[in-house]
Coordinates of C-alpha atoms and ligand atoms in Angstrom, one line a residue:
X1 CA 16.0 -21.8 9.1
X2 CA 19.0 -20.2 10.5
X3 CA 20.0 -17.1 7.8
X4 CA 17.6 -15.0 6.2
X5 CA 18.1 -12.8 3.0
X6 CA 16.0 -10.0 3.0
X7 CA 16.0 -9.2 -1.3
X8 CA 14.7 -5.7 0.0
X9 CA 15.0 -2.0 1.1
X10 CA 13.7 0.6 2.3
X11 CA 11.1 0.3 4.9
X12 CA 9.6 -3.0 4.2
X13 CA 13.4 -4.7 4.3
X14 CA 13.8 -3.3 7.9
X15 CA 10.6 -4.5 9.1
X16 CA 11.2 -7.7 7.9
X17 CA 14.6 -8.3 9.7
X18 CA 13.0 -6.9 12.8
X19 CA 10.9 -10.0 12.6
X20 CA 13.7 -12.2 11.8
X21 CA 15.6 -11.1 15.0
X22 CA 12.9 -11.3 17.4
X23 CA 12.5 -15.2 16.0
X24 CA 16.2 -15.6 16.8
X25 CA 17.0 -16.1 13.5
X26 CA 20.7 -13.9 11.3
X27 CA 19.3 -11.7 8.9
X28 CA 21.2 -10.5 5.9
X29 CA 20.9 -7.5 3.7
X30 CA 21.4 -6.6 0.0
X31 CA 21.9 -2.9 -0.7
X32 CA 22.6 -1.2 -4.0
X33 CA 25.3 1.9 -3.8
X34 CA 22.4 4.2 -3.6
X35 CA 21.6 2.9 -0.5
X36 CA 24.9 2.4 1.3
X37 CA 24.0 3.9 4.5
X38 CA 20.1 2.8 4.6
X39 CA 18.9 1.3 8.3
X40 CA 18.2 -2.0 6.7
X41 CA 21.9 -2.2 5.7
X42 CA 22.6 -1.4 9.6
X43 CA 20.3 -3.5 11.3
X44 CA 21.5 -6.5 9.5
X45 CA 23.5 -9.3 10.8
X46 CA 25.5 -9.6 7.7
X47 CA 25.5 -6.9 4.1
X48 CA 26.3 -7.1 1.0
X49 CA 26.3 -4.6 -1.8
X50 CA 24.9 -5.7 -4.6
X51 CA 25.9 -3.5 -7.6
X52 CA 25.0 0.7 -8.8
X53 CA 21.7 2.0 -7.8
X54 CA 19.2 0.9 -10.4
X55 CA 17.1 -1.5 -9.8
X56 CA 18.2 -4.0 -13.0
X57 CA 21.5 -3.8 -11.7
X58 CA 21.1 -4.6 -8.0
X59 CA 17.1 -5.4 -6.5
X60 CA 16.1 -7.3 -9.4
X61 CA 19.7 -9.1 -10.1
X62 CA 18.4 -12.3 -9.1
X63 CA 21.6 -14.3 -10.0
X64 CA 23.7 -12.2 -8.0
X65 CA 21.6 -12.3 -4.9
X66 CA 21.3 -16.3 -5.2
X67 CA 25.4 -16.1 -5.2
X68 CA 25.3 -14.2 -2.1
X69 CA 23.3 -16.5 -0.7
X70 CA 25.2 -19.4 -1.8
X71 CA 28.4 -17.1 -0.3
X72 CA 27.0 -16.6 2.8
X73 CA 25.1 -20.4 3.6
X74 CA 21.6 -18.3 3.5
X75 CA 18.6 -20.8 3.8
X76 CA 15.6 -18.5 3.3
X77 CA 14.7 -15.9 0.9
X78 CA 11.9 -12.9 1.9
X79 CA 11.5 -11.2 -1.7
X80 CA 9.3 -8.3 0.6
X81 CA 7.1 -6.7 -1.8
X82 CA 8.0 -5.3 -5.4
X83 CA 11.3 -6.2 -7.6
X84 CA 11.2 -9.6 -7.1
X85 CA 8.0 -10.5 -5.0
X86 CA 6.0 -12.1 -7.7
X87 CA 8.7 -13.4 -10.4
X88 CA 7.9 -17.1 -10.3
X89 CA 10.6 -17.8 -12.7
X90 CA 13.1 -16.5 -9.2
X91 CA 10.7 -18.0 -7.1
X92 CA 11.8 -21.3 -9.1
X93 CA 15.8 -20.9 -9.4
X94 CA 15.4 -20.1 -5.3
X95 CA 14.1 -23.7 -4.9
X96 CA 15.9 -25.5 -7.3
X97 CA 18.9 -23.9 -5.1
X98 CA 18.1 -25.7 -2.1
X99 CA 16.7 -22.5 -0.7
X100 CA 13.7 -21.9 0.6
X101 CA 11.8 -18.6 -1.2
X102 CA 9.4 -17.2 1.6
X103 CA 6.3 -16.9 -0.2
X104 CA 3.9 -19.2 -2.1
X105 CA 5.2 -21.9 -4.2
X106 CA 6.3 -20.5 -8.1
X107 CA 3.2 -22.4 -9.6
X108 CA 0.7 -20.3 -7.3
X109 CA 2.3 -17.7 -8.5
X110 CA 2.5 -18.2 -12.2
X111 CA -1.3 -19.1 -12.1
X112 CA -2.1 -15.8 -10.1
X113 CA 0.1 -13.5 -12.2
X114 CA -1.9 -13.9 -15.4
X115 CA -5.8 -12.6 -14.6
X116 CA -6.9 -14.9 -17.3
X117 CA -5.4 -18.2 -15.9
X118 CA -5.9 -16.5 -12.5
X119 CA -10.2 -16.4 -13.7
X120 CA -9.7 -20.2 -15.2
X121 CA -8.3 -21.7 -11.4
X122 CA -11.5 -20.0 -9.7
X123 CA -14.3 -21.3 -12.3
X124 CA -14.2 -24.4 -10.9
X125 CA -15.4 -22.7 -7.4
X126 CA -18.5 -20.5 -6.3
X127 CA -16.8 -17.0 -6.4
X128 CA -18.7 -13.8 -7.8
X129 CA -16.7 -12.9 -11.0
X130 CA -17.4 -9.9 -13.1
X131 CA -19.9 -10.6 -15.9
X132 CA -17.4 -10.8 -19.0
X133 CA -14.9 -13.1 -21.1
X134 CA -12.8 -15.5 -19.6
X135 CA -10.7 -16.0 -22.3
X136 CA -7.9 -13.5 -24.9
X137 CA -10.0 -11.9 -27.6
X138 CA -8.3 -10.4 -30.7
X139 CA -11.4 -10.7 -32.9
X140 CA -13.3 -7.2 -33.3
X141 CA -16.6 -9.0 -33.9
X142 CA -16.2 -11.1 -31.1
X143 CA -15.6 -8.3 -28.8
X144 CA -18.5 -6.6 -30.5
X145 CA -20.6 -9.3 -29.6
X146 CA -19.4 -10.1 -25.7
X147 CA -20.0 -6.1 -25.6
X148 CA -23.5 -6.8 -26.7
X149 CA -24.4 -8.8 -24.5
X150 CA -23.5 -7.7 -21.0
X151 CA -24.0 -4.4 -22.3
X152 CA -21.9 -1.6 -22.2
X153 CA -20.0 0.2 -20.2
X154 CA -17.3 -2.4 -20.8
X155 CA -13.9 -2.9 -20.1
X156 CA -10.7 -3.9 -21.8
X157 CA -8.4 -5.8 -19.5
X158 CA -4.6 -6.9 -20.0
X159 CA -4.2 -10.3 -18.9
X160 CA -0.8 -9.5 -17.7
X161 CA -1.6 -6.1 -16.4
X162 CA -1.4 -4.5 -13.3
X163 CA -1.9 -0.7 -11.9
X164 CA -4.2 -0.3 -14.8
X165 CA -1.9 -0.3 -17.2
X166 CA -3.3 -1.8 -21.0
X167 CA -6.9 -1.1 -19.3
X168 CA -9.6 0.7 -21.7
X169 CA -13.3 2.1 -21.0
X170 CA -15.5 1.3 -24.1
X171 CA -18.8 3.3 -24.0
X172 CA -20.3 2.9 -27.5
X173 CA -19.8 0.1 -30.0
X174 CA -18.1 2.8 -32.1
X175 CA -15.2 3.3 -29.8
X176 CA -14.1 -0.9 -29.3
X177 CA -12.5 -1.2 -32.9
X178 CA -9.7 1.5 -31.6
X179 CA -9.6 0.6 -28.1
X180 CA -9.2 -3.1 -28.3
X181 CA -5.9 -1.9 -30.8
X182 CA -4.4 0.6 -28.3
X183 CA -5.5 -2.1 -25.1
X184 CA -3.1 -4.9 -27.0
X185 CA -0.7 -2.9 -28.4
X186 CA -0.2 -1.7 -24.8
X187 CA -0.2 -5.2 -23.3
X188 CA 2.1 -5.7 -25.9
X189 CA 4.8 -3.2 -25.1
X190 CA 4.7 -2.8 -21.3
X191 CA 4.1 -6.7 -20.7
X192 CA 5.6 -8.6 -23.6
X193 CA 1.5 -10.5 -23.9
X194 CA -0.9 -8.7 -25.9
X195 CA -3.6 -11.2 -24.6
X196 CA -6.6 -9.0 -23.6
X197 CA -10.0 -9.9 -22.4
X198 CA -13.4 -7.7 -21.2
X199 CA -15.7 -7.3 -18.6
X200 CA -18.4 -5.1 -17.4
X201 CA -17.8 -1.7 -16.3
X202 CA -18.5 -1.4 -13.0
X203 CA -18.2 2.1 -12.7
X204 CA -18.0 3.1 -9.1
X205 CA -16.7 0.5 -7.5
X206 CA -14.6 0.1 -3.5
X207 CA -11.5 -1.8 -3.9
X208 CA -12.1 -4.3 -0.8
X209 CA -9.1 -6.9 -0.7
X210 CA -9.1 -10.2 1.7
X211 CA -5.9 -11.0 3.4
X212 CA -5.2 -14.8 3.5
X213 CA -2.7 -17.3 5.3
X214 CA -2.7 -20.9 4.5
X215 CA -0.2 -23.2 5.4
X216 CA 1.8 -26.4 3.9
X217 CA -1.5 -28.6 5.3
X218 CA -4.6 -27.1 3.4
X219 CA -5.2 -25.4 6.2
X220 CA -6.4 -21.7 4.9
X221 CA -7.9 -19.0 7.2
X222 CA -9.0 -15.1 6.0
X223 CA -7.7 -12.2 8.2
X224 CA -10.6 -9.8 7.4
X225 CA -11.0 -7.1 4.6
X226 CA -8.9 -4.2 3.5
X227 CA -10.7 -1.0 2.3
X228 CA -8.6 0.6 -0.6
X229 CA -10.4 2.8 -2.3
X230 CA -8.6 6.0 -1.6
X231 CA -6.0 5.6 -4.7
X232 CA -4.5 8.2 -7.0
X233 CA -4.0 6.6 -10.6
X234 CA -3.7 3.4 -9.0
X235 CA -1.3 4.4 -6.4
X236 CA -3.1 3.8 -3.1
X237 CA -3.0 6.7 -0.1
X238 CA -5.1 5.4 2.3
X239 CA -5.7 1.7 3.6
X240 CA -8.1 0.9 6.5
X241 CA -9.5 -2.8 7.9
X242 CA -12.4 -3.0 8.6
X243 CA -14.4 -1.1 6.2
X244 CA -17.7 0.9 7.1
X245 CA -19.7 -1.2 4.8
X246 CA -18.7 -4.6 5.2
X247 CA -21.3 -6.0 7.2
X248 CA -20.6 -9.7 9.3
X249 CA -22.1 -11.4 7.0
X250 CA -20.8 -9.8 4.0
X251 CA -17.3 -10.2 5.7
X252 CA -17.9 -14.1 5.7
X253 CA -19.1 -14.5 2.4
X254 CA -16.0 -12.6 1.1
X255 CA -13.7 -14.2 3.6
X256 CA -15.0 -17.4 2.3
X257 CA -14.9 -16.6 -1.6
X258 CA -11.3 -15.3 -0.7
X259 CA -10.0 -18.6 0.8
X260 CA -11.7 -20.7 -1.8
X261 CA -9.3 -18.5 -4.6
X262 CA -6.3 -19.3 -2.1
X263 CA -7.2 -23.2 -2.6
X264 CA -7.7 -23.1 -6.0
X265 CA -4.0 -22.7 -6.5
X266 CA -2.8 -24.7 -3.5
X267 CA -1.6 -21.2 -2.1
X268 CA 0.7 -20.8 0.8
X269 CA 2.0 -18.1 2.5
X270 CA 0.4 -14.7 3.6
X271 CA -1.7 -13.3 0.1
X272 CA -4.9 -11.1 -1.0
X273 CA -7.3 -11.3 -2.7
X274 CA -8.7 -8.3 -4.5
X275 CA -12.5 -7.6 -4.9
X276 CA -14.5 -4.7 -6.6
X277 CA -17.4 -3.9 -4.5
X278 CA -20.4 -2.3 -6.7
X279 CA -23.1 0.3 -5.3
X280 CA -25.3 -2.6 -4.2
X281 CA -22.7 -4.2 -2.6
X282 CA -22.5 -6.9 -5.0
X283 CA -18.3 -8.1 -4.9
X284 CA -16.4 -9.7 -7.5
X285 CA -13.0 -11.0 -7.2
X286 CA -10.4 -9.1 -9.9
X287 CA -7.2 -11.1 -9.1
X288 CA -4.7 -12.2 -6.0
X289 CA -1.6 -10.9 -5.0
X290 CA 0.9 -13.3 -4.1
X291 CA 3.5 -11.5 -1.9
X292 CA 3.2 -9.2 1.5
X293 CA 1.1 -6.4 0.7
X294 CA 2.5 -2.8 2.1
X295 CA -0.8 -2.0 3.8
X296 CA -0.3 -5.5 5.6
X297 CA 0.0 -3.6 8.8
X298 CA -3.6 -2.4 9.5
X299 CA -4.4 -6.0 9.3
X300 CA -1.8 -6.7 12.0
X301 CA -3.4 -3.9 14.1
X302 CA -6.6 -5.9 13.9
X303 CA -5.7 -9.1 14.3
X304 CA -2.4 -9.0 16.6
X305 CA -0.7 -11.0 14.3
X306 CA 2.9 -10.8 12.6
X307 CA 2.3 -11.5 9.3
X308 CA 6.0 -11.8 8.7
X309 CA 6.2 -14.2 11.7
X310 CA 3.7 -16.0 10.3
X311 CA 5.0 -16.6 6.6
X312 CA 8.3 -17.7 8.0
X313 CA 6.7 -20.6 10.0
X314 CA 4.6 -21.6 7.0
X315 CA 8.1 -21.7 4.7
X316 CA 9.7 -23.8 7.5
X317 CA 6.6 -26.0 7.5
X318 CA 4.9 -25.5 10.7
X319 CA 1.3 -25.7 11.0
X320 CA -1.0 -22.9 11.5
X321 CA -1.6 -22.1 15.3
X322 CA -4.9 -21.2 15.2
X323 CA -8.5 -21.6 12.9
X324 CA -11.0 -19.4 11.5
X325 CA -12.6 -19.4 14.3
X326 CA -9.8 -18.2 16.6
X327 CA -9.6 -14.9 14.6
X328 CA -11.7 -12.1 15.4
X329 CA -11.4 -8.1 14.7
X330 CA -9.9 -5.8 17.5
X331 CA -10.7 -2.1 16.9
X332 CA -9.9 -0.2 14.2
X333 CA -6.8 0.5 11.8
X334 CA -6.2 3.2 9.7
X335 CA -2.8 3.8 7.6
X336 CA -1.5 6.8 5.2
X337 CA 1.5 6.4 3.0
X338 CA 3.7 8.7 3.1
X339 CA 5.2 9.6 -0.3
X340 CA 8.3 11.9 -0.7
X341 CA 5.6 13.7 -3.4
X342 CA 4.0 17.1 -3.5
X343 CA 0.5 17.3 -2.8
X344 CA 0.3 20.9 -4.6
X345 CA 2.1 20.0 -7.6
X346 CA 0.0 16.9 -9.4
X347 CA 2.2 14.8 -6.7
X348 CA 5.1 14.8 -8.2
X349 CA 8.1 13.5 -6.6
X350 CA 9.5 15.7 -4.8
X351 CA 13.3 14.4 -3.9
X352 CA 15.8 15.4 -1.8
X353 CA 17.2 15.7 1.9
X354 CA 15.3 15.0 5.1
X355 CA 16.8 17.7 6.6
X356 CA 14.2 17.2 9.5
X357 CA 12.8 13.9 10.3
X358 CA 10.8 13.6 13.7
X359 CA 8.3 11.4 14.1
X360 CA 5.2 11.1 16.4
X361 CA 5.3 8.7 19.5
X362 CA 2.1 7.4 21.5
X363 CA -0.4 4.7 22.2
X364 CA -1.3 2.9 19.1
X365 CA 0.6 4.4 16.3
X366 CA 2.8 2.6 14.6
X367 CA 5.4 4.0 11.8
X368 CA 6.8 1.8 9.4
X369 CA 9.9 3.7 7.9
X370 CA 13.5 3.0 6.3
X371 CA 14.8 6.8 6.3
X372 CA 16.3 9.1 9.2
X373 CA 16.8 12.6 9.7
X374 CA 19.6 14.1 7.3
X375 CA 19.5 11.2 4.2
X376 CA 18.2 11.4 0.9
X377 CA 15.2 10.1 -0.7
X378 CA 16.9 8.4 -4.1
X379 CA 15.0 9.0 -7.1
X380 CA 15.7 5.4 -8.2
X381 CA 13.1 3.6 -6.5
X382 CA 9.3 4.2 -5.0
X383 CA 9.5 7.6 -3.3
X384 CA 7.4 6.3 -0.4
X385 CA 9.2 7.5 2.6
X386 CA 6.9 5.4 5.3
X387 CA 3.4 4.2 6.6
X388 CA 1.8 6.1 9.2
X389 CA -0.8 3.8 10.7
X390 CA -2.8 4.1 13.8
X391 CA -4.9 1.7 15.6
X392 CA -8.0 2.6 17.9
X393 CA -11.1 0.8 19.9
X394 CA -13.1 2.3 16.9
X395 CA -12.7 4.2 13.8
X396 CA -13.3 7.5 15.4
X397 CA -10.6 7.1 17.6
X398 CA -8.1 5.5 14.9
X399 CA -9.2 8.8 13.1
X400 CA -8.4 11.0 15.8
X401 CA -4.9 9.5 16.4
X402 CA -4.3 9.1 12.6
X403 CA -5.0 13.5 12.8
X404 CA -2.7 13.7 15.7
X405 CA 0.2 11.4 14.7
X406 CA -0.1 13.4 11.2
X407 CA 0.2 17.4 13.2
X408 CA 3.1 15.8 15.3
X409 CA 5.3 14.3 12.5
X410 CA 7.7 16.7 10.9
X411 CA 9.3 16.5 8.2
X412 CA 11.1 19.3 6.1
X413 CA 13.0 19.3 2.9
X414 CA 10.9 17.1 0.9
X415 CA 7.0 17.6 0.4
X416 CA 5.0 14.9 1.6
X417 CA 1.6 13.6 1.3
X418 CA 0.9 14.6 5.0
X419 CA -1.4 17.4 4.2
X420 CA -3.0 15.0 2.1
X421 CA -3.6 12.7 4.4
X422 CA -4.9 15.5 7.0
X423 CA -7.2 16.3 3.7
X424 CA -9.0 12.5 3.6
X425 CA -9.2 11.9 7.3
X426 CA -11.0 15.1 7.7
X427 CA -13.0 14.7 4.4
X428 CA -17.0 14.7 5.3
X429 CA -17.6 11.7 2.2
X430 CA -14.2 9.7 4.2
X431 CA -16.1 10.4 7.4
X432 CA -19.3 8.8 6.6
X433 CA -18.2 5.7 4.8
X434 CA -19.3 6.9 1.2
X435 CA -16.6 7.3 -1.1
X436 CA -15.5 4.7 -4.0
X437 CA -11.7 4.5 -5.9
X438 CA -13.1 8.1 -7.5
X439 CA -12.5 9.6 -3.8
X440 CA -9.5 11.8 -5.3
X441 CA -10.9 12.7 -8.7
X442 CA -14.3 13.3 -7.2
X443 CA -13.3 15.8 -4.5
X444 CA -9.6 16.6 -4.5
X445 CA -7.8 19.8 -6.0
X446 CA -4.9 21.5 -4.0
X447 CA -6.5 24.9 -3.8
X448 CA -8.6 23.0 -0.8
X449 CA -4.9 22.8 0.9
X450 CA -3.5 25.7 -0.2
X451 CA -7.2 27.3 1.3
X452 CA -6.6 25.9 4.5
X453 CA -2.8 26.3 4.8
X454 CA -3.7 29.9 4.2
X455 CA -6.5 30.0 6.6
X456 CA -4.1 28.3 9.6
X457 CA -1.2 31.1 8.1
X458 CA -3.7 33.1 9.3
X459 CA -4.5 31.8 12.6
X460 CA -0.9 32.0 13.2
X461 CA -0.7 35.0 12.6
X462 CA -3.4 36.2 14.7
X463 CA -2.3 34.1 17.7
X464 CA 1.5 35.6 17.2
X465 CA -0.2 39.2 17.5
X466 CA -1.8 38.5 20.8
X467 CA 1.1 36.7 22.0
X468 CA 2.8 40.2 21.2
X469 CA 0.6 42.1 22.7
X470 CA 0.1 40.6 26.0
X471 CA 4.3 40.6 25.6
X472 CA 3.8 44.2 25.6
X473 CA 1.8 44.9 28.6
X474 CA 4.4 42.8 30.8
X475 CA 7.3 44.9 29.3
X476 CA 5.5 47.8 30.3
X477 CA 6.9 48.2 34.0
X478 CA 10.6 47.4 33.0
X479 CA 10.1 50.3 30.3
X480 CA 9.2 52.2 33.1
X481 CA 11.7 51.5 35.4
X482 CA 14.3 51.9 33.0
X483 CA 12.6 55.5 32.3
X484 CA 13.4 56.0 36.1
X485 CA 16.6 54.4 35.9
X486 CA 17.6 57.0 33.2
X487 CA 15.8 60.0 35.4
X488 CA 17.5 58.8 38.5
X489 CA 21.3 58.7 35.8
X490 CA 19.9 62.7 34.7
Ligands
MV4_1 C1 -12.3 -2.8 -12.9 C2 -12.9 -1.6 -12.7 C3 -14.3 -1.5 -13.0 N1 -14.9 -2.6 -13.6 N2 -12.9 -3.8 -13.5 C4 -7.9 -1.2 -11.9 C5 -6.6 -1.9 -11.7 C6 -7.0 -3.4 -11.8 N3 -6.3 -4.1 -10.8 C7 -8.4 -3.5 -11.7 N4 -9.0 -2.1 -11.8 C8 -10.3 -1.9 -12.1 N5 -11.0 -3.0 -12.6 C9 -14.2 -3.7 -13.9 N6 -14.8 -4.7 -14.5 C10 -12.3 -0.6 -12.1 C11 -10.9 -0.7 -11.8 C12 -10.3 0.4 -11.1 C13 -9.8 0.4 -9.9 C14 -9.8 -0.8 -9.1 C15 -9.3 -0.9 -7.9 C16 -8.8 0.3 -7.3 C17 -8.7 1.4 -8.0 C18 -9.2 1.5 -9.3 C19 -9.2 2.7 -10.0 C20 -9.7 2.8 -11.3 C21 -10.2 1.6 -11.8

């Protein structure tokens, strides 16, 4: 592979092509007209702009970007993570192009992107799935009935869905005539399939996910567990690897379950595998991803691995390096997004100019980022400005640094999700390992921020008044000897 096109921005595009160079390999970038000036558009070997700033019209043109390829003699494709990442329908046209899409094959992808064909692959294998239907219901009765007999709390799934979407609680049989009609006509209209199926509620469940690799050979390793459970509407904040409740053996049975989902697809690439963890610690897998995840870093903190690197080697068809038993867990990782949204206003996005953008520096923090000081955050695309991760011998100390790096980065002219992120790694239920993806509902409100923003206002304040005062004293002997001065000019 000699030219790379990164079908990317932002801060996952740059990353990417930093991996690309190192491996001694041209990289070229797409941009839309939004994002003229963006880093990724500079670091590049070669740029090409793809068309006006929305997404349909330059990101997720996938004709165009196979013409620049074809333009430009590009052999690779990295579709990053979004817009294209998991269209198996590009992932195909990139193939039949004589290109090589760098990422599992589209047929991993198209079985993976639908949770009920996803459910059908793994049957055939010993992995924990959530008591439920395997298959679409549109009868009432039948729901009724599945309902019965797992008992409820249930759930209403889309089979297509993602981030929740087309999801519905049922608590009574009363309620599942209406829900199951809203849950498809959903699916319906944000998906184009109204296929919908149930499980059990579980209803305080961790979001632990399994990164994979697995190579053109059958050979499949696990790089340890993700904790995700810090989310807002589906919108994760905070990712850490491992997690405080993941025991060794736990960790094997899910890093086993994980790779047997990989093989049941014949996956290749870098992917994850999403679990729900229940109170007991029972896990069940929910689906796989099939693309680079954004929290990929803390799992590169802990393992010392590239993942891009990695997924490059695997598309050229090398070999994995290494076994299962090579792997092991160095330290700790912690990451916070960092979202161009306002932490005291419901998160909204909160666009505008970086009119200051300084970052922090030190041993073992690490800032994924695609913006610099004195550009604007486009409201066309995910408002995530970067990922602040931090890696430590423990979690304490990842904590600690993660506090640190968070104090020492400045940014003014948009609100962040920094104080946010100050708010969780401080928080006594983060601190000891019990929380569950109700973390934010369960003990967020912004008065807690406001409360302390106040309280260190206040601090401030009372440090500027001492400074002042002890300011005073040493004036005192100049205001003196100007008093002489002037007796001396009388
Ligand atoms: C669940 C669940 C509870 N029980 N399935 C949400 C998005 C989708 N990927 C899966 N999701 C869930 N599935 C059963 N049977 C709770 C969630 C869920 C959730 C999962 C992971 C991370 C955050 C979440 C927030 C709310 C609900």
């Amino acid at each position: 592979m000699n030219k790379i096109l990164v079908a990317n921005r932002g801060e996952i595009a740059l990353r990417i092509m930093r991996t690309i160079k190192k491996m001694g390999i041209k990289s070229v970038a797409v941009y839309s007209e939004a994002d003229r000036n963006s880093p990724h558009v500079i670091f590049a070997d070669e740029a090409i702009c793809l068309g006006p700033a929305t997404s349909n019209q330059s990101y997720l043109n996938g004709d165009k970007i196979l013409a620049v390829c074809k333009e430009l003699g590009v052999d690779g494709i990295h579709p990053g993570y979004g817009f294209l990442s998991e269209n198996a329908v590009f992932a195909q046209k990139v193939e039949d192009a004589g290109i090589t899409f760098i990422g599992p094959d589209a047929n991993a992808m198209r079985i993976m992107g639908s949770k009920l064909s996803a459910k059908e692959s793994v049957k055939k294998y010993n992995v924990p799935m959530v008591p439920g239907i395997d298959k679409a219901v549109e009868n009432i009765d039948l729901a009724l009935e599945i309902a019965n007999q797992i008992g409820y709390p249930v759930l209403i799934k889309a089979s297509a869905g993602g981030g929740g979407k087309g999801m519905r609680i049922v608590e009574r049989a009363e309620e599942m005539k209406e829900q199951m009609e809203r849950a498809i006509s959903e699916a319906e209209s944000s998906f184009g399939d109204g296929a919908v199926f149930i499980e059990k509620y579980v209803t305080s469940p961790r979001h632990i996910e399994i990164q994979v690799l697995a190579d053109k050979f059958g050979n499949t390793v696990h790089l340890f567990e993700r904790e995700c459970s810090i989310q807002r509407r589906h919108q994760k904040v905070v990712e850490e690897s491992p997690s405080v409740i993941v025991s060794p053996d736990m960790r094997k049975r899910m890093g086993e379950a994980a790779v047997l989902v990989a093989k049941s697809c014949n996956y290749t690439s870098t992917g994850t595998v999403e679990f729900l963890v229940d109170d007991k610690l029972n896990f069940y897998f929910l689906e796989m991803n099939t693309r680079l995840q954004v929290e990929h870093p803390v799992t590169e903190m802990i393992t010392g691995l590239d993942l891009v690197e990695q997924q490059i080697k695997i598309a050229r068809g090398e070999k994995l390096s290494f076994t299962q038993d090579d792997l092991s867990i160095n330290g700790h990782a912690v990451e916070l997004r960092v979202y161009a949204e306002d932490p005291l206003n419901n998160f909204l996005p909160s666009i505008g100019k970086l009119h200051k953008y300084q970052k922090p520096v030190g041993d073992g923090i690490r800032i994924d980022d695609g913006y610099e000081e004195g550009m604007t955050i486009p409201i066309y695309y995910d408002p995530m400005i970067a990922k602040l991760v931090t890696h430590g011998k423990d979690r304490t100390e990842a904590i600690q640094k993660m506090l640190g790096a968070i104090k020492n980065y400045k940014i003014e002219g948009v609100s962040t999700t920094l104080p946010f992120g100050t708010f969780v790694f401080e928080h006594n239920a983060f601190l000891s390992g019990k929380f569950d993806t109700h973390f934010v509902k369960n003990y967020y409100s912004p008065e807690l921020i406001k409360e302390k923003q106040k309280a260190n206002a206040e601090i401030a304040a009372l440090v500027a008044i001492k400074f002042w005062m002890e300011s005073e004293k040493k004036l005192k002997p100049v205001e003196h000897k100007s008093t002489s001065w002037k007796r001396r000019l009388a």
